[in-house]
Coordinates of C-alpha atoms in Angstrom, one line a residue:
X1 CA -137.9 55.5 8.7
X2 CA -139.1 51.9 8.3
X3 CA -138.3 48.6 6.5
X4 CA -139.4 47.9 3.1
X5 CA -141.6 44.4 3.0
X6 CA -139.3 43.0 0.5
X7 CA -136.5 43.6 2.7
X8 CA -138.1 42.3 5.9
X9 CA -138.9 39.3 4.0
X10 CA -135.2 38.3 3.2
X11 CA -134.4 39.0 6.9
X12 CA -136.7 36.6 7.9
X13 CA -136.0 33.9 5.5
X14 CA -132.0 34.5 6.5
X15 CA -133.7 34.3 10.2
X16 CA -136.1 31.8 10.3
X17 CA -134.0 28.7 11.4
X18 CA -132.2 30.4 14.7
X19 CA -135.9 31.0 16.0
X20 CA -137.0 27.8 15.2
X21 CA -133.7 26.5 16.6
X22 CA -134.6 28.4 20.4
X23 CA -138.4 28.0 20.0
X24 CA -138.7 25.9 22.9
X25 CA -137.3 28.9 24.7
X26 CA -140.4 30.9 23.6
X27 CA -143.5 30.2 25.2
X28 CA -145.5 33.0 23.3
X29 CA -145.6 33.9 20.0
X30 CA -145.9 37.6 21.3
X31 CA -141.9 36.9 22.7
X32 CA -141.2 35.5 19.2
X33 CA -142.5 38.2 17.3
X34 CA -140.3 40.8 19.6
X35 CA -137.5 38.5 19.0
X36 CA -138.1 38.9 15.4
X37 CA -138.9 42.7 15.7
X38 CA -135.4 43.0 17.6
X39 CA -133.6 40.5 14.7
X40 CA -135.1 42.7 11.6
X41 CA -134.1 46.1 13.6
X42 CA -130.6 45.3 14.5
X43 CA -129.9 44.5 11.2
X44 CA -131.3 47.4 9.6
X45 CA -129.4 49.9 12.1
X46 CA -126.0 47.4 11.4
X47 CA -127.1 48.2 7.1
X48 CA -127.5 52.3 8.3
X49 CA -124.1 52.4 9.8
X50 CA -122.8 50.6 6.7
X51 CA -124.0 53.2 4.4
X52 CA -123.1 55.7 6.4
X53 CA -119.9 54.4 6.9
X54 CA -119.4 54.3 2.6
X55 CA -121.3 57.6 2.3
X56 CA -118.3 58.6 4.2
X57 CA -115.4 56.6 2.8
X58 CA -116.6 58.4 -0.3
X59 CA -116.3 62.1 0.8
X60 CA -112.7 61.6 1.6
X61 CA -111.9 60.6 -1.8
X62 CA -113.9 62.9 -3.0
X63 CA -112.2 64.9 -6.7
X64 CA -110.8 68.1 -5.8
X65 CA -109.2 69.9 -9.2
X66 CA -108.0 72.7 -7.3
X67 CA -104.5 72.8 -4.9
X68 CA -102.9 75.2 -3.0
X69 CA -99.9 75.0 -0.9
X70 CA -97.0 77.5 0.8
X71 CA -93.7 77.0 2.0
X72 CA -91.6 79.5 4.7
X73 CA -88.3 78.7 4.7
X74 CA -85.1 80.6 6.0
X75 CA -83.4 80.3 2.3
X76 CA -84.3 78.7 -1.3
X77 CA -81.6 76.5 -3.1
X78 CA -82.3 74.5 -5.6
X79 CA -80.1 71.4 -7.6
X80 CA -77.3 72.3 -5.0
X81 CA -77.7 76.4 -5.3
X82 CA -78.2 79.1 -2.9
X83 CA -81.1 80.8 -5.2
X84 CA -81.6 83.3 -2.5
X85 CA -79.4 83.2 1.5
X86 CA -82.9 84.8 3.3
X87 CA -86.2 83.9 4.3
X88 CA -88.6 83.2 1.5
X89 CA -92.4 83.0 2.0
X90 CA -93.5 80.5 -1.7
X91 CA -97.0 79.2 -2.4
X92 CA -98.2 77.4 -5.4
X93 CA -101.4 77.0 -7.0
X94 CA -102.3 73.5 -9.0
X95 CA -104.8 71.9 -11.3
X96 CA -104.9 68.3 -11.3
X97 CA -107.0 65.7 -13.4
X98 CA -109.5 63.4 -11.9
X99 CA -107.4 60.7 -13.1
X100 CA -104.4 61.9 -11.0
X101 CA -102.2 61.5 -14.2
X102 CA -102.1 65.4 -15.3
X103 CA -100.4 68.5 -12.9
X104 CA -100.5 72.0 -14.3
X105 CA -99.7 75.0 -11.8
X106 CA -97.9 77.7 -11.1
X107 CA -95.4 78.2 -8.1
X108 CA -94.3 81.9 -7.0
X109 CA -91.9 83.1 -3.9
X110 CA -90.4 86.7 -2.5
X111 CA -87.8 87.4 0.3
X112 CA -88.0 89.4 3.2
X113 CA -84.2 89.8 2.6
X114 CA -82.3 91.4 -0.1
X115 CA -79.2 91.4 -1.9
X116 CA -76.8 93.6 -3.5
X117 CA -76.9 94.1 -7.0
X118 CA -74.9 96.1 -9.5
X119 CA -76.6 99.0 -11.5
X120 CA -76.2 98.3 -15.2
X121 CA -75.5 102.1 -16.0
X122 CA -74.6 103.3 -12.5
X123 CA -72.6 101.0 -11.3
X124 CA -73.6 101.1 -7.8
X125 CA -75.0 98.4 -5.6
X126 CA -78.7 98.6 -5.1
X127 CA -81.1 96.0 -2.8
X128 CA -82.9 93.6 -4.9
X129 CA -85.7 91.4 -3.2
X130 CA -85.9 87.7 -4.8
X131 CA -89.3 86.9 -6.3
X132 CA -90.5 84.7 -8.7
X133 CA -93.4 83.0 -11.3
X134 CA -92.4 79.8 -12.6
X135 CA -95.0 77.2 -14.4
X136 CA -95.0 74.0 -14.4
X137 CA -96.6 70.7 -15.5
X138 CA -95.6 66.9 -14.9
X139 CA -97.5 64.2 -16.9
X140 CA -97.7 60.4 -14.6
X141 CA -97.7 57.3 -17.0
X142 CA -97.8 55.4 -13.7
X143 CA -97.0 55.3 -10.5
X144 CA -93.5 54.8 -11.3
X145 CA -93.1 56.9 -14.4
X146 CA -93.4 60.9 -15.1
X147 CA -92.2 63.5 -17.0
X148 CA -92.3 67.1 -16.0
X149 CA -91.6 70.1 -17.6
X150 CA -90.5 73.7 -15.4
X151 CA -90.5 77.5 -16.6
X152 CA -88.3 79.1 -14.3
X153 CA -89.2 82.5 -14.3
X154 CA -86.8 84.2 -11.6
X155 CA -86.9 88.0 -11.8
X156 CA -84.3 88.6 -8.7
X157 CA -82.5 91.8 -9.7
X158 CA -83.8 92.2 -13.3
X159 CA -84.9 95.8 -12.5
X160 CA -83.1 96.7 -9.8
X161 CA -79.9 96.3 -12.4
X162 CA -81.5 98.5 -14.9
X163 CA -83.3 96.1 -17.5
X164 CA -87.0 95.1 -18.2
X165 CA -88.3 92.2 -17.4
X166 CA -90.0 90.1 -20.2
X167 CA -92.1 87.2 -18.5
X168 CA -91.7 85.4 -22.3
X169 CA -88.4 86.0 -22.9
X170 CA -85.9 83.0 -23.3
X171 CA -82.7 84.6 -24.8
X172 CA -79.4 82.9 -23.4
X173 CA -78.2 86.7 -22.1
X174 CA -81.3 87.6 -20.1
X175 CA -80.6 85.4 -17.3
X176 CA -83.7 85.3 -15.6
X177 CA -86.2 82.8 -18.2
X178 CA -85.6 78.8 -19.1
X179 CA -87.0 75.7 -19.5
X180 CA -86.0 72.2 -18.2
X181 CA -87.3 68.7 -19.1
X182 CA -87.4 66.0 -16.2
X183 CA -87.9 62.7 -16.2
X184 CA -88.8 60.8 -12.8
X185 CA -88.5 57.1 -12.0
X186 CA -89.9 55.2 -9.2
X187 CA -87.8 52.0 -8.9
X188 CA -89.5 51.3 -5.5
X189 CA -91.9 53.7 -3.7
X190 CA -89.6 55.4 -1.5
X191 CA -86.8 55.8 -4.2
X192 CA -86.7 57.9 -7.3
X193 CA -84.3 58.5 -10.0
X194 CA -84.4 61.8 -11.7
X195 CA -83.3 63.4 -15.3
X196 CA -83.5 67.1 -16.0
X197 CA -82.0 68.7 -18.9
X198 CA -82.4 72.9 -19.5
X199 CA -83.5 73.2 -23.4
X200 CA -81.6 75.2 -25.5
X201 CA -79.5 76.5 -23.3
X202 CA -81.1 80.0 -21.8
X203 CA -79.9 82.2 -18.9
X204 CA -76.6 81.7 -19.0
X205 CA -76.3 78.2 -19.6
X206 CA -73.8 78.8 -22.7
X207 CA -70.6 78.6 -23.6
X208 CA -67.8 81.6 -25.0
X209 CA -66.2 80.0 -28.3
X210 CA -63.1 82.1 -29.5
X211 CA -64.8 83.7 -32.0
X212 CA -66.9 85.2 -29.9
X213 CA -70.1 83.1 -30.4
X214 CA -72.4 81.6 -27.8
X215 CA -72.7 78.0 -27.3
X216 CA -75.6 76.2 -25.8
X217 CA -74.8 74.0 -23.1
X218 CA -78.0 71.9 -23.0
X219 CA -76.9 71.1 -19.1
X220 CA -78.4 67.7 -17.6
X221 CA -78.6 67.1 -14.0
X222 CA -79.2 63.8 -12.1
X223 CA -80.1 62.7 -9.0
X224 CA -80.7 59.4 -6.9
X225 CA -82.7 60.6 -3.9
X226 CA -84.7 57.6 -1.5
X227 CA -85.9 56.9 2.1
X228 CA -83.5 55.2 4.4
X229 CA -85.3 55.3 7.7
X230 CA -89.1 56.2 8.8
X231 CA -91.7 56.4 11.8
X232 CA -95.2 57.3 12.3
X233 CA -94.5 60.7 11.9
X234 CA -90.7 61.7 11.5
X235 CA -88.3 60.2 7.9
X236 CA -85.0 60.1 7.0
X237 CA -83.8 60.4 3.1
X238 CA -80.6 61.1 1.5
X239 CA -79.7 62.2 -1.6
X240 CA -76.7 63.2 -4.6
X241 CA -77.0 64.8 -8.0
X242 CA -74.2 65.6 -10.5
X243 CA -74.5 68.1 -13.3
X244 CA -72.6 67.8 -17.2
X245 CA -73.1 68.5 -20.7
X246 CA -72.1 66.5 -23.2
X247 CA -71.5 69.6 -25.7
X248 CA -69.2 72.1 -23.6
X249 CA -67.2 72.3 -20.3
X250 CA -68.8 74.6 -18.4
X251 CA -72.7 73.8 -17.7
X252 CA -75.8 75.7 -15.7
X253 CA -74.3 74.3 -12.6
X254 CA -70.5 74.5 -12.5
X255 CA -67.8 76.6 -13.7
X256 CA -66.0 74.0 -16.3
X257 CA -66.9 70.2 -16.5
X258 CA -69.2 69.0 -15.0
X259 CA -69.4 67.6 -11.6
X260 CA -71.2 66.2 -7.7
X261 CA -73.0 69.0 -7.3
X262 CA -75.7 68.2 -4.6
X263 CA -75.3 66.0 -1.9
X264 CA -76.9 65.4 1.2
X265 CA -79.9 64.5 3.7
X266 CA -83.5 65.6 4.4
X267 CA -85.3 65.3 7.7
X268 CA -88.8 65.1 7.8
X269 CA -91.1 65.3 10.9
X270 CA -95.1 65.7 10.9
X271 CA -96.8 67.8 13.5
X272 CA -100.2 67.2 14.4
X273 CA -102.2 69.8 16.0
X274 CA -105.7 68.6 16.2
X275 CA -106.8 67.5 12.9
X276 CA -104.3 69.5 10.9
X277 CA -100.8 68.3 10.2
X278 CA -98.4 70.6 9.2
X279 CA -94.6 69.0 7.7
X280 CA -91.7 70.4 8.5
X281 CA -88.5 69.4 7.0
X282 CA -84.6 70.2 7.4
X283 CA -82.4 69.7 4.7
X284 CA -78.5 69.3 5.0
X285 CA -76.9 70.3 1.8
X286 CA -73.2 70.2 0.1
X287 CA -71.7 71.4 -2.8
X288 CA -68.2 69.8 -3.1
X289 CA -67.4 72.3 -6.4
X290 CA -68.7 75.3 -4.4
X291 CA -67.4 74.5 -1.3
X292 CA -70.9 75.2 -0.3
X293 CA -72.8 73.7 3.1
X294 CA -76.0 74.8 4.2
X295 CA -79.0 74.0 6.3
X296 CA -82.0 74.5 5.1
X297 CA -85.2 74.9 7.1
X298 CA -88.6 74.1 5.1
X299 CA -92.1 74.6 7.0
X300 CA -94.6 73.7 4.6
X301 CA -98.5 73.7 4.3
X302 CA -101.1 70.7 2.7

């Protein structure tokens, strides 16, 4: 490689007064000109590394579309539910917009435990593995604001009690298919406030009347979740969420009106092992309508 003329001409204009300044310490022009040689090259290696240095700074942010992600965990609850008491192996796959605004993936899990089910026609009690193929999609406004919208598709048992699954099928009996709306709020970073309501009732979020017809719930759910202590490596956050509807008693969540549903803490700690870091977090959960405390233990991949 070499220097351009134009550019060793700047570089010696920018140069030209700390020789002259040291001249007198010169006493050959051959010592000058390898004063100016070593000048115009230390600057050109300093503008390489810069470069470089961008070049680099550059790959690391470089647009990825494409996510994927798993989580083992010794059980799965959700909103302050045991969805299933075993391990659970889950991984996701997501697109996301060069813009980071726009989310669009789908997230799946199985157990390698099983629970007892009752045969719709036999009446016995058959194993039944959890698994299931939800979608999702969340929509950022900014950093503080989003809204997110879930398909939870949970097929745990659907076969196993004698009926066919229908991935598109919402209907309030089928108890495996429904939709919820969420908004999220950032009042400061490490805080969030967050709205869900299920649409239209669906899987059992309905009501009996007295003559005999269903009533959609519509159930909502919120939660104040933020970070109340934090290291390098290791956080502290704690959490509550309360369920109601404001059209019948019972909701999704609880038997009658609604209620605290979901309180509790998370512990996060980072381990590095080499380059890689791999999260691991421990949740400590409680129901006060259930009665229902558990610890939940979440390893996770990036």
């Amino acid at each position: 490689m070499f220097i351009s003329e134009h550019l060793k001409t700047v570089i010696l204009k920018k140069t030209k007064n700390p020789i002259q300044k040291y001249r007198t310490d010169l006493p050959s022009k051959k010592q000058r000109g390898c004063f100016q040689d070593l000048c115009l090259y230390s600057c050109f290696v300093f503008g390489v590394l810069n470069t470089t240095s961008a070049q680099e700074e550059i790959r690391e942010v470089e647009y990825k579309p494409f996510h994927i992600g798993a989580h083992l965990k010794n059980m799965h609850t959700w909103h302050g539910s045991v969805v299933h008491p075993g391990a659970v192996l889950a991984s996701h796959i997501e697109y996301n917009s060069e813009n980071t605004k726009f989310t669009f993936g789908l997230w799946g899990g199985a157990s390698f435990s099983t629970v007892d089910v009752i045969h719709t026609d036999t009446e016995e009690n058959v194993p039944a593995y959890y698994k299931e193929a939800s979608i999702y999609s969340k929509y950022r406004f900014s950093d503080s604001f989003f809204v997110k919208a879930v398909s939870h598709n949970n097929y745990t048992e659907v076969e196993e009690r004698g009926d066919d699954p229908h991935y598109w099928g919402y209907g309030k009996t089928q108890g495996y298919n429904f939709v919820d709306l969420s908004l999220g709020y950032h009042p400061i970073p490490d805080a969030l406030f967050y709205f869900a309501t299920i649409i239209n009732g669906g899987s059992g979020d309905y009501e009996l009347q007295n003559e005999g017809t269903l009533k959609n719930s519509w159930t909502h759910y919120f939660e104040v979740s933020g970070k109340v202590w934090e290291n390098k490596n290791s956080s502290l956050s704690l959490f509550a969420g309360g369920a109601w509807s404001f059209l019948t008693n019972k909701t999704f969540y609880t038997t009658n009106s609604g209620n605290i549903i979901n309180v509790g803490a998370t512990f996060t700690r980072t381990l590095a092992f080499g380059t890689y870091a791999l999260p691991i977090e421990v949740m400590a959960m409680w129901n006060p309508e259930k009665e229902l405390t558990v610890l939940q233990l979440d390893i996770m991949t990036l």
